[in-house]
């Protein structure tokens, strides 16, 4: 059955027929309702793509958007979504097709020119590169132009200084130009690695710039100097080999990663993803771009897409170990705790395992509610050389506490406080643990009061102090604090449980049961029975 027999009046592009969507049911003819097989329509593909995208299934979403865009080839609303999904999943043909539609409708985002530039850089298409650069010159990303122009000049064996000097006094453009001046000098073998190290340290260059420099040096076979350039934990230089032969694609990719890395934590996710994808198009070996993309996707809780991105990191590349750590975290967030725990165990028990591996495995054991198994791994972390900070002792003490080894936990938590005397988390944990055991009540109150002054807006700390006053026989003094904590975090089961206990102690039975019912809404299975007994009491 032909599509025009099924939806005879709904042939307009999607975004120009929004007012007609409610009439879709009226578009179906009687034969369509009884048909066993219905041909794929742009509308059904579009809706399927939206669902797939919301679930983080980037590849499926791209396929469906391709069908929708084929049916509505001049629709900018479909093209915008298709472009973003194509950039996430790496579907370059769909990204290009969508880009052309958006440009025709004057709705193209500012990063579209980067797509054309990256493709041209990879192919060695100088005319295409220059055309894309001209478009970048006239947009919001023009701060990239001086460096992009300098790398093009280097590729053509022309002087790079005119391009770099065009940054003028614009702060961001000048900073990028200064960093890439060093990288270009390295690529041209006009500077020695020792001098590069001094310059980068003096200017406090970004981690990604140091990594790029190390890759160029390692590409010459100078592994020792390459490792000396690295002072960032992103790359464990003692694990995997670095090394890259610089070309135009390498230079473009490093610049885009530099910006993407800067924006990854708080920048606009679509732009970060576009920067990462175009960096990969320019240089498919740039695994740092994959890490940045995974981080950006995780911010949107697109776990499957993030896991897929990190899965493409080269297993023998410099970022392989870091990618494995990130992958474990993503799997856990995606609800795949079994896989995360298995991978973490493999890293921690490997012959060349290190502090990060032990920490990661211990964290996963805690998430799996196996604190007793986590204890020896956290203990191993605390014995690291050089000495690690208060946080490791806090985690070690917390695991001991959860495992029922209270006296040992007290010692470890006290060590955390000694190393971090002004850390609210350490003060709060030790004070709360002691007050629960009735140990040194005045001293425990002092720890919690200090924690509260340092973190007055932390609901957990506020609750701990209020609960401590209750345990010390000062329930009326503690109630306003626990009430405030419950208002700040109404879905926190433990805080609501405490609130109910305080109300009950003051004879306010109705309010106590109400608080316990609120606690039961989010409590885990082990707490449900206790809460049910309180409510029935």
Short mmCIF file of C-alpha atoms in Angstrom, two decimals:
data_model
loop_
_atom_site.label_atom_id
_atom_site.label_comp_id
_atom_site.label_asym_id
_atom_site.label_seq_id
_atom_site.Cartn_x
_atom_site.Cartn_y
_atom_site.Cartn_z
CA UNK A 1 0.00 0.00 0.00
CA UNK A 2 1.44 3.38 -0.99
CA UNK A 3 2.10 5.99 1.66
CA UNK A 4 -0.32 8.44 0.02
CA UNK A 5 -3.11 5.94 0.61
CA UNK A 6 -2.32 5.86 4.29
CA UNK A 7 -1.90 9.53 5.19
CA UNK A 8 -3.30 11.37 2.17
CA UNK A 9 -3.40 14.88 3.64
CA UNK A 10 -0.23 14.81 5.76
CA UNK A 11 2.48 15.32 3.16
CA UNK A 12 3.80 18.66 4.43
CA UNK A 13 7.20 18.90 6.16
CA UNK A 14 6.93 18.09 9.85
CA UNK A 15 7.72 21.46 11.40
CA UNK A 16 5.37 23.24 9.00
CA UNK A 17 2.52 20.93 9.88
CA UNK A 18 2.71 21.13 13.67
CA UNK A 19 -0.86 22.35 13.91
CA UNK A 20 -1.95 19.31 11.93
CA UNK A 21 -0.33 16.70 14.16
CA UNK A 22 -3.43 16.38 16.27
CA UNK A 23 -5.28 15.42 13.10
CA UNK A 24 -3.00 12.52 12.28
CA UNK A 25 -5.67 10.05 13.35
CA UNK A 26 -8.04 11.60 10.82
CA UNK A 27 -5.45 11.09 8.08
CA UNK A 28 -5.60 7.29 8.27
CA UNK A 29 -7.89 5.62 5.79
CA UNK A 30 -9.96 2.56 6.64
CA UNK A 31 -7.64 0.19 4.70
CA UNK A 32 -4.68 1.44 6.75
CA UNK A 33 -6.35 0.54 10.03
CA UNK A 34 -6.82 -3.02 8.91
CA UNK A 35 -3.46 -3.44 7.21
CA UNK A 36 -1.04 -5.97 8.64
CA UNK A 37 2.09 -4.13 7.46
CA UNK A 38 2.42 -0.36 7.32
CA UNK A 39 5.26 1.18 5.25
CA UNK A 40 7.76 3.28 7.22
CA UNK A 41 6.73 6.93 7.17
CA UNK A 42 8.86 9.99 8.00
CA UNK A 43 6.58 10.67 10.95
CA UNK A 44 6.98 7.23 12.51
CA UNK A 45 10.74 7.37 11.91
CA UNK A 46 10.95 10.80 13.51
CA UNK A 47 9.03 9.71 16.59
CA UNK A 48 11.10 6.53 16.86
CA UNK A 49 14.26 8.63 16.61
CA UNK A 50 13.11 10.87 19.46
CA UNK A 51 12.52 7.83 21.67
CA UNK A 52 15.88 6.27 20.75
CA UNK A 53 17.70 9.55 21.42
CA UNK A 54 16.04 9.93 24.83
CA UNK A 55 17.23 6.43 25.72
CA UNK A 56 20.80 7.12 24.61
CA UNK A 57 20.61 4.75 21.60
CA UNK A 58 22.48 7.04 19.28
CA UNK A 59 22.97 4.64 16.38
CA UNK A 60 19.27 3.76 16.20
CA UNK A 61 18.31 7.42 16.51
CA UNK A 62 20.61 8.37 13.63
CA UNK A 63 19.13 5.66 11.41
CA UNK A 64 15.59 6.84 12.13
CA UNK A 65 16.44 10.51 11.64
CA UNK A 66 17.97 9.60 8.27
CA UNK A 67 14.62 8.12 7.23
CA UNK A 68 12.73 11.17 8.51
CA UNK A 69 15.07 13.59 6.76
CA UNK A 70 14.76 11.64 3.50
CA UNK A 71 10.98 12.07 3.71
CA UNK A 72 11.17 15.71 4.73
CA UNK A 73 14.38 16.84 2.98
CA UNK A 74 13.90 20.57 3.55
CA UNK A 75 12.64 20.51 7.12
CA UNK A 76 15.00 22.40 9.47
CA UNK A 77 13.42 21.05 12.67
CA UNK A 78 14.21 17.49 11.67
CA UNK A 79 17.63 18.50 10.37
CA UNK A 80 18.64 20.13 13.66
CA UNK A 81 17.86 17.00 15.66
CA UNK A 82 19.37 14.72 13.03
CA UNK A 83 22.57 16.76 13.04
CA UNK A 84 23.00 16.62 16.81
CA UNK A 85 22.36 12.88 16.93
CA UNK A 86 24.68 12.28 13.99
CA UNK A 87 27.45 14.20 15.75
CA UNK A 88 26.91 12.13 18.89
CA UNK A 89 27.04 8.81 17.06
CA UNK A 90 29.60 9.68 14.42
CA UNK A 91 27.30 9.42 11.40
CA UNK A 92 29.22 11.90 9.23
CA UNK A 93 27.08 11.53 6.05
CA UNK A 94 23.90 12.30 8.01
CA UNK A 95 25.63 15.20 9.78
CA UNK A 96 26.65 16.70 6.44
CA UNK A 97 23.22 16.23 4.91
CA UNK A 98 21.57 17.83 7.93
CA UNK A 99 24.08 20.67 7.89
CA UNK A 100 23.23 21.57 4.32
CA UNK A 101 19.50 21.68 5.14
CA UNK A 102 20.12 23.94 8.15
CA UNK A 103 22.34 26.24 6.13
CA UNK A 104 19.69 26.57 3.44
CA UNK A 105 17.20 27.62 6.12
CA UNK A 106 19.71 29.89 7.94
CA UNK A 107 19.43 27.91 11.18
CA UNK A 108 22.84 26.22 11.18
CA UNK A 109 24.61 26.23 14.58
CA UNK A 110 28.02 27.83 14.84
CA UNK A 111 29.86 24.49 14.92
CA UNK A 112 28.75 23.37 11.43
CA UNK A 113 31.74 25.10 9.85
CA UNK A 114 34.01 23.03 12.10
CA UNK A 115 32.60 19.85 10.58
CA UNK A 116 33.55 20.93 7.07
CA UNK A 117 36.94 22.16 8.27
CA UNK A 118 37.74 18.88 10.07
CA UNK A 119 36.82 16.82 7.02
CA UNK A 120 38.95 19.02 4.80
CA UNK A 121 41.89 18.80 7.20
CA UNK A 122 41.69 15.02 7.24
CA UNK A 123 41.46 14.77 3.46
CA UNK A 124 44.08 17.41 2.74
CA UNK A 125 41.46 19.48 0.88
CA UNK A 126 43.07 22.92 1.05
CA UNK A 127 40.30 24.72 -0.82
CA UNK A 128 37.63 23.21 1.42
CA UNK A 129 39.69 24.05 4.50
CA UNK A 130 40.08 27.69 3.47
CA UNK A 131 36.37 28.01 2.69
CA UNK A 132 35.41 26.62 6.11
CA UNK A 133 37.97 28.86 7.82
CA UNK A 134 36.46 31.91 6.13
CA UNK A 135 33.08 30.97 7.60
CA UNK A 136 34.63 30.51 11.04
CA UNK A 137 36.22 33.96 10.74
CA UNK A 138 32.76 35.51 10.60
CA UNK A 139 31.23 33.65 13.55
CA UNK A 140 31.45 33.23 17.31
CA UNK A 141 34.26 30.70 16.97
CA UNK A 142 36.62 33.15 15.30
CA UNK A 143 38.89 32.98 18.36
CA UNK A 144 40.05 29.68 16.84
CA UNK A 145 40.97 31.24 13.50
CA UNK A 146 44.55 32.36 14.28
CA UNK A 147 45.62 28.86 15.31
CA UNK A 148 43.69 27.18 12.49
CA UNK A 149 45.34 29.55 9.99
CA UNK A 150 48.78 28.88 11.49
CA UNK A 151 48.44 25.10 11.18
CA UNK A 152 47.32 25.51 7.57
CA UNK A 153 50.43 27.63 6.91
CA UNK A 154 52.65 25.00 8.59
CA UNK A 155 51.07 22.29 6.46
CA UNK A 156 51.90 24.33 3.34
CA UNK A 157 55.44 25.03 4.55
CA UNK A 158 54.67 28.73 4.94
CA UNK A 159 55.45 31.04 7.92
CA UNK A 160 53.09 30.44 10.82
CA UNK A 161 53.69 33.75 12.62
CA UNK A 162 51.23 35.88 10.59
CA UNK A 163 48.40 33.55 11.52
CA UNK A 164 49.34 33.40 15.19
CA UNK A 165 49.92 37.14 15.41
CA UNK A 166 46.42 37.80 14.06
CA UNK A 167 45.14 36.83 17.53
CA UNK A 168 46.03 40.37 18.60
CA UNK A 169 45.18 41.17 22.20
CA UNK A 170 41.98 39.11 22.43
CA UNK A 171 42.73 37.09 25.62
CA UNK A 172 41.43 33.66 24.64
CA UNK A 173 42.71 33.80 21.08
CA UNK A 174 46.11 35.00 22.27
CA UNK A 175 46.34 32.26 24.89
CA UNK A 176 45.57 29.58 22.31
CA UNK A 177 48.03 31.12 19.86
CA UNK A 178 50.80 31.16 22.49
CA UNK A 179 50.23 27.50 23.33
CA UNK A 180 50.17 26.41 19.70
CA UNK A 181 53.21 28.52 18.90
CA UNK A 182 55.10 26.02 21.05
CA UNK A 183 53.41 23.00 19.46
CA UNK A 184 54.14 24.30 15.96
CA UNK A 185 57.76 24.90 16.89
CA UNK A 186 57.96 21.31 18.13
CA UNK A 187 56.29 20.02 14.98
CA UNK A 188 58.88 21.95 12.93
CA UNK A 189 61.74 20.70 15.14
CA UNK A 190 62.72 24.28 15.91
CA UNK A 191 62.78 23.81 19.67
CA UNK A 192 64.09 21.13 21.99
CA UNK A 193 61.87 19.23 24.46
CA UNK A 194 63.65 20.60 27.53
CA UNK A 195 62.88 24.17 26.48
CA UNK A 196 59.29 23.20 25.74
CA UNK A 197 58.90 21.84 29.23
CA UNK A 198 60.16 25.07 30.79
CA UNK A 199 57.89 27.20 28.60
CA UNK A 200 54.80 25.12 29.28
CA UNK A 201 55.41 25.14 33.01
CA UNK A 202 56.09 28.88 33.02
CA UNK A 203 52.86 29.66 31.20
CA UNK A 204 50.92 27.06 33.20
CA UNK A 205 49.68 25.46 30.04
CA UNK A 206 46.49 23.43 30.07
CA UNK A 207 46.81 19.65 30.48
CA UNK A 208 45.69 19.03 26.92
CA UNK A 209 48.46 21.26 25.57
CA UNK A 210 51.07 19.38 27.61
CA UNK A 211 49.71 16.07 26.38
CA UNK A 212 49.85 17.27 22.76
CA UNK A 213 53.46 18.34 23.22
CA UNK A 214 54.33 14.99 24.78
CA UNK A 215 52.75 13.15 21.87
CA UNK A 216 54.84 15.08 19.35
CA UNK A 217 58.04 14.42 21.30
CA UNK A 218 57.19 10.73 21.72
CA UNK A 219 56.45 10.53 18.01
CA UNK A 220 60.14 11.17 17.44
CA UNK A 221 60.99 8.21 19.66
CA UNK A 222 61.99 10.38 22.64
CA UNK A 223 59.87 8.65 25.28
CA UNK A 224 61.89 9.93 28.24
CA UNK A 225 61.34 13.60 27.44
CA UNK A 226 57.74 12.91 26.51
CA UNK A 227 57.05 11.49 29.95
CA UNK A 228 58.84 14.40 31.59
CA UNK A 229 56.38 16.76 29.92
CA UNK A 230 53.43 15.07 31.55
CA UNK A 231 52.32 16.26 34.95
CA UNK A 232 48.66 15.44 34.60
CA UNK A 233 46.86 12.28 35.75
CA UNK A 234 44.89 12.09 32.52
CA UNK A 235 47.69 9.96 31.10
CA UNK A 236 49.63 7.38 33.06
CA UNK A 237 52.87 7.62 31.16
CA UNK A 238 54.28 4.52 32.84
CA UNK A 239 51.47 2.39 31.40
CA UNK A 240 51.20 2.98 27.67
CA UNK A 241 53.22 4.49 24.87
CA UNK A 242 52.52 7.96 23.56
CA UNK A 243 53.43 9.06 20.10
CA UNK A 244 52.02 11.00 17.14
CA UNK A 245 53.31 12.29 13.82
CA UNK A 246 51.93 15.82 13.57
CA UNK A 247 49.99 16.85 10.49
CA UNK A 248 47.20 19.32 9.78
CA UNK A 249 44.55 16.97 11.16
CA UNK A 250 46.57 16.55 14.37
CA UNK A 251 46.86 20.31 14.87
CA UNK A 252 43.17 20.96 14.25
CA UNK A 253 42.17 18.08 16.50
CA UNK A 254 44.37 19.25 19.36
CA UNK A 255 42.90 22.74 19.21
CA UNK A 256 39.33 21.46 19.25
CA UNK A 257 40.09 19.11 22.15
CA UNK A 258 41.70 21.98 24.04
CA UNK A 259 38.44 23.95 23.84
CA UNK A 260 36.24 20.92 24.43
CA UNK A 261 38.22 19.99 27.53
CA UNK A 262 37.81 23.51 28.88
CA UNK A 263 34.03 23.40 28.38
CA UNK A 264 33.42 19.75 29.32
CA UNK A 265 32.47 20.36 32.95
CA UNK A 266 30.05 23.24 32.58
CA UNK A 267 29.87 24.22 28.92
CA UNK A 268 26.96 23.67 26.51
CA UNK A 269 26.86 19.93 25.86
CA UNK A 270 25.94 20.07 22.16
CA UNK A 271 28.98 22.26 21.48
CA UNK A 272 31.28 20.02 23.54
CA UNK A 273 30.05 16.97 21.64
CA UNK A 274 30.51 18.77 18.32
CA UNK A 275 34.05 19.81 19.27
CA UNK A 276 34.88 16.25 20.29
CA UNK A 277 33.39 14.71 17.16
CA UNK A 278 35.10 17.12 14.80
CA UNK A 279 38.37 16.53 16.66
CA UNK A 280 37.95 12.82 15.94
CA UNK A 281 37.13 13.46 12.32
CA UNK A 282 40.29 15.51 11.93
CA UNK A 283 42.38 12.92 13.80
CA UNK A 284 40.71 9.52 14.44
CA UNK A 285 43.53 8.58 16.84
CA UNK A 286 42.71 11.36 19.31
CA UNK A 287 41.41 9.27 22.21
CA UNK A 288 41.33 12.30 24.48
CA UNK A 289 38.40 13.51 22.36
CA UNK A 290 36.55 10.28 23.15
CA UNK A 291 37.00 10.88 26.87
CA UNK A 292 35.64 14.42 26.55
CA UNK A 293 32.66 13.19 24.54
CA UNK A 294 31.88 10.51 27.12
CA UNK A 295 32.00 13.12 29.88
CA UNK A 296 29.63 15.41 27.99
CA UNK A 297 27.19 12.57 27.29
CA UNK A 298 27.26 11.47 30.92
CA UNK A 299 26.13 14.95 31.96
CA UNK A 300 22.91 14.23 30.06
CA UNK A 301 22.75 10.72 31.56
CA UNK A 302 23.14 9.26 28.07
CA UNK A 303 24.97 6.31 29.58
CA UNK A 304 24.83 3.91 26.63
CA UNK A 305 26.11 6.52 24.20
CA UNK A 306 28.87 7.50 26.64
CA UNK A 307 29.89 3.86 27.09
CA UNK A 308 29.98 3.41 23.32
CA UNK A 309 32.19 6.49 22.95
CA UNK A 310 34.66 5.32 25.58
CA UNK A 311 34.66 1.83 24.10
CA UNK A 312 36.42 3.08 20.98
CA UNK A 313 39.53 4.20 22.86
CA UNK A 314 42.50 2.25 21.52
CA UNK A 315 43.37 -0.58 23.94
CA UNK A 316 47.10 0.08 23.59
CA UNK A 317 46.86 3.85 23.49
CA UNK A 318 48.00 6.33 26.11
CA UNK A 319 44.44 6.86 27.38
CA UNK A 320 43.49 3.17 27.66
CA UNK A 321 43.84 2.97 31.42
CA UNK A 322 42.01 6.21 32.06
CA UNK A 323 39.25 5.04 29.71
CA UNK A 324 38.91 1.79 31.66
CA UNK A 325 38.40 3.72 34.90
CA UNK A 326 35.81 5.99 33.27
CA UNK A 327 34.04 3.02 31.69
CA UNK A 328 33.60 1.39 35.09
CA UNK A 329 31.93 4.52 36.44
CA UNK A 330 29.65 4.79 33.42
CA UNK A 331 28.60 1.14 33.66
CA UNK A 332 27.73 1.61 37.32
CA UNK A 333 25.68 4.72 36.57
CA UNK A 334 23.88 2.83 33.80
CA UNK A 335 22.76 0.19 36.29
CA UNK A 336 25.23 -2.40 35.03
CA UNK A 337 26.91 -2.88 38.41
CA UNK A 338 27.91 -6.47 37.75
CA UNK A 339 29.98 -5.51 34.73
CA UNK A 340 31.45 -2.53 36.55
CA UNK A 341 32.49 -4.66 39.52
CA UNK A 342 34.05 -7.33 37.30
CA UNK A 343 36.11 -4.82 35.33
CA UNK A 344 37.18 -3.03 38.50
CA UNK A 345 38.32 -6.31 40.03
CA UNK A 346 40.37 -7.04 36.92
CA UNK A 347 42.17 -3.71 37.18
CA UNK A 348 42.80 -3.96 40.91
CA UNK A 349 44.20 -7.49 40.80
CA UNK A 350 46.43 -6.94 37.75
CA UNK A 351 50.15 -7.24 38.31
CA UNK A 352 50.76 -3.58 37.49
CA UNK A 353 47.75 -2.23 39.39
CA UNK A 354 48.03 1.08 41.20
CA UNK A 355 46.28 3.44 43.55
CA UNK A 356 43.53 4.43 41.10
CA UNK A 357 42.71 0.77 40.46
CA UNK A 358 42.46 -0.08 44.18
CA UNK A 359 40.34 3.00 44.81
CA UNK A 360 37.99 2.19 41.93
CA UNK A 361 37.50 -1.42 43.01
CA UNK A 362 36.87 -0.43 46.63
CA UNK A 363 34.29 2.15 45.50
CA UNK A 364 32.47 -0.49 43.46
CA UNK A 365 32.49 -2.92 46.39
CA UNK A 366 30.90 -0.25 48.58
CA UNK A 367 28.27 0.35 45.88
CA UNK A 368 27.62 -3.40 45.88
CA UNK A 369 27.13 -3.23 49.68
CA UNK A 370 30.20 -5.30 50.40
CA UNK A 371 32.04 -3.01 52.84
CA UNK A 372 34.01 -5.82 54.47
CA UNK A 373 35.52 -6.70 51.09
CA UNK A 374 36.26 -3.03 50.40
CA UNK A 375 38.22 -2.52 53.63
CA UNK A 376 41.55 -4.10 52.54
CA UNK A 377 41.53 -2.16 49.27
CA UNK A 378 40.91 1.18 50.97
CA UNK A 379 43.60 0.27 53.48
CA UNK A 380 46.00 -0.31 50.59
CA UNK A 381 45.15 3.17 49.31
CA UNK A 382 45.98 4.71 52.69
CA UNK A 383 49.43 3.09 52.58
CA UNK A 384 50.29 4.71 49.26
CA UNK A 385 53.54 6.65 48.92
CA UNK A 386 53.53 9.63 48.98
CA UNK A 387 50.96 9.93 51.73
CA UNK A 388 47.44 10.49 50.51
CA UNK A 389 45.03 13.11 51.90
CA UNK A 390 42.21 12.93 54.42
CA UNK A 391 39.61 11.67 51.94
CA UNK A 392 41.19 8.23 51.64
CA UNK A 393 41.18 7.80 55.40
CA UNK A 394 37.56 8.91 55.47
CA UNK A 395 36.60 6.23 52.96
CA UNK A 396 38.65 3.61 54.80
CA UNK A 397 37.01 4.56 58.08
CA UNK A 398 33.58 4.55 56.47
CA UNK A 399 34.09 1.04 55.12
CA UNK A 400 35.25 -0.18 58.53
CA UNK A 401 32.21 1.43 60.12
CA UNK A 402 29.81 -0.19 57.65
CA UNK A 403 31.55 -3.53 58.18
CA UNK A 404 30.85 -3.30 61.92
CA UNK A 405 34.47 -2.77 62.95
CA UNK A 406 33.62 0.31 65.02
CA UNK A 407 36.78 0.75 67.07
CA UNK A 408 39.03 0.49 64.00
CA UNK A 409 36.70 2.86 62.18
CA UNK A 410 37.07 5.41 64.96
CA UNK A 411 40.86 5.37 64.60
CA UNK A 412 40.72 5.78 60.81
CA UNK A 413 38.12 8.56 60.97
CA UNK A 414 40.15 10.38 63.61
CA UNK A 415 43.11 10.19 61.23
CA UNK A 416 40.93 11.74 58.50
CA UNK A 417 40.06 14.63 60.83
CA UNK A 418 43.70 15.07 61.81
CA UNK A 419 44.68 15.34 58.14
CA UNK A 420 41.67 17.53 57.27
CA UNK A 421 40.75 19.48 60.41
CA UNK A 422 38.59 21.89 58.44
CA UNK A 423 36.86 19.31 56.24
CA UNK A 424 33.12 19.17 57.05
CA UNK A 425 32.73 15.64 55.68
CA UNK A 426 35.42 14.22 57.95
CA UNK A 427 34.19 16.14 61.00
CA UNK A 428 30.61 15.10 60.32
CA UNK A 429 31.36 11.41 59.86
CA UNK A 430 33.51 11.09 62.99
CA UNK A 431 31.15 13.16 65.13
CA UNK A 432 28.07 11.25 63.96
CA UNK A 433 29.72 7.84 64.38
CA UNK A 434 30.75 8.65 67.91
CA UNK A 435 27.44 10.19 68.95
CA UNK A 436 25.64 7.06 67.71
CA UNK A 437 27.80 4.98 70.05
CA UNK A 438 27.43 7.44 72.93
CA UNK A 439 31.17 8.01 72.87
CA UNK A 440 32.55 11.35 74.08
CA UNK A 441 29.25 13.18 73.64
CA UNK A 442 30.64 16.71 74.36
CA UNK A 443 33.58 16.17 71.99
CA UNK A 444 31.34 14.70 69.31
CA UNK A 445 28.99 17.67 69.54
CA UNK A 446 31.99 19.95 69.14
CA UNK A 447 33.01 18.16 65.92
CA UNK A 448 29.49 18.44 64.49
CA UNK A 449 29.09 22.08 65.52
CA UNK A 450 32.34 22.89 63.74
CA UNK A 451 31.20 20.97 60.67
CA UNK A 452 27.92 22.90 60.65
CA UNK A 453 29.72 26.26 60.81
CA UNK A 454 31.94 25.22 57.87
CA UNK A 455 29.01 23.89 55.80
CA UNK A 456 25.82 25.62 57.02
CA UNK A 457 23.89 24.72 53.85
CA UNK A 458 24.75 21.02 53.85
CA UNK A 459 21.54 19.20 54.81
CA UNK A 460 23.36 16.06 55.94
CA UNK A 461 25.59 18.02 58.30
CA UNK A 462 22.63 19.99 59.63
CA UNK A 463 20.73 16.76 60.25
CA UNK A 464 23.71 15.19 62.03
CA UNK A 465 23.98 18.11 64.44
CA UNK A 466 20.24 18.10 65.15
CA UNK A 467 20.31 14.34 65.71
CA UNK A 468 23.33 14.71 68.00
CA UNK A 469 21.46 17.22 70.17
CA UNK A 470 18.59 14.74 70.39
CA UNK A 471 20.95 11.92 71.42
CA UNK A 472 22.45 14.25 74.03
CA UNK A 473 19.01 14.88 75.54
CA UNK A 474 18.45 18.27 73.86
CA UNK A 475 15.64 17.25 71.50
CA UNK A 476 13.94 20.65 71.39
CA UNK A 477 17.24 22.25 70.38
CA UNK A 478 17.79 19.66 67.66
CA UNK A 479 14.30 19.70 66.11
CA UNK A 480 14.59 22.98 64.12
CA UNK A 481 17.85 21.71 62.59
CA UNK A 482 16.38 18.39 61.48
CA UNK A 483 13.26 20.15 60.17
CA UNK A 484 15.48 22.47 58.12
CA UNK A 485 17.43 19.52 56.76
CA UNK A 486 14.21 17.72 55.79
CA UNK A 487 12.98 20.80 53.93
CA UNK A 488 16.27 20.99 52.04
CA UNK A 489 16.23 17.29 51.11
CA UNK A 490 12.62 16.05 51.30
CA UNK A 491 13.50 12.75 49.57
CA UNK A 492 16.24 11.83 52.06
CA UNK A 493 15.00 8.75 53.94
CA UNK A 494 17.45 8.99 56.84
CA UNK A 495 16.66 12.64 57.56
CA UNK A 496 12.91 11.99 57.53
CA UNK A 497 13.42 9.00 59.82
CA UNK A 498 15.32 11.21 62.26
CA UNK A 499 12.61 13.85 62.05
CA UNK A 500 9.97 11.27 62.94
CA UNK A 501 12.00 10.13 65.95
CA UNK A 502 12.32 13.68 67.24
CA UNK A 503 8.60 14.37 66.79
CA UNK A 504 7.77 11.14 68.61
CA UNK A 505 10.08 11.99 71.49
CA UNK A 506 8.24 15.30 71.88
CA UNK A 507 4.83 13.64 71.84
CA UNK A 508 3.88 14.83 68.36
CA UNK A 509 2.64 11.42 67.20
CA UNK A 510 0.76 12.42 64.03
CA UNK A 511 3.71 14.41 62.66
CA UNK A 512 6.08 11.59 63.57
CA UNK A 513 4.11 9.04 61.54
CA UNK A 514 3.88 11.48 58.65
CA UNK A 515 7.69 11.88 58.64
CA UNK A 516 8.22 8.11 58.82
CA UNK A 517 5.82 7.56 55.91
CA UNK A 518 7.83 10.11 53.93
CA UNK A 519 11.01 8.20 54.85
CA UNK A 520 9.44 4.93 53.68
CA UNK A 521 8.90 6.34 50.19
CA UNK A 522 12.64 6.29 49.47
CA UNK A 523 14.02 3.84 52.04
CA UNK A 524 15.77 0.66 50.95
CA UNK A 525 14.37 -2.78 51.72
CA UNK A 526 16.33 -3.20 54.95
CA UNK A 527 14.83 -0.04 56.43
CA UNK A 528 11.24 -0.63 55.35
CA UNK A 529 10.45 -3.09 58.15
CA UNK A 530 11.84 -0.77 60.83
CA UNK A 531 9.79 2.14 59.52
CA UNK A 532 6.64 0.03 59.30
CA UNK A 533 7.06 -0.97 62.93
CA UNK A 534 7.46 2.67 63.98
CA UNK A 535 4.38 3.76 62.04
CA UNK A 536 2.32 0.98 63.61
CA UNK A 537 3.59 1.75 67.12
#
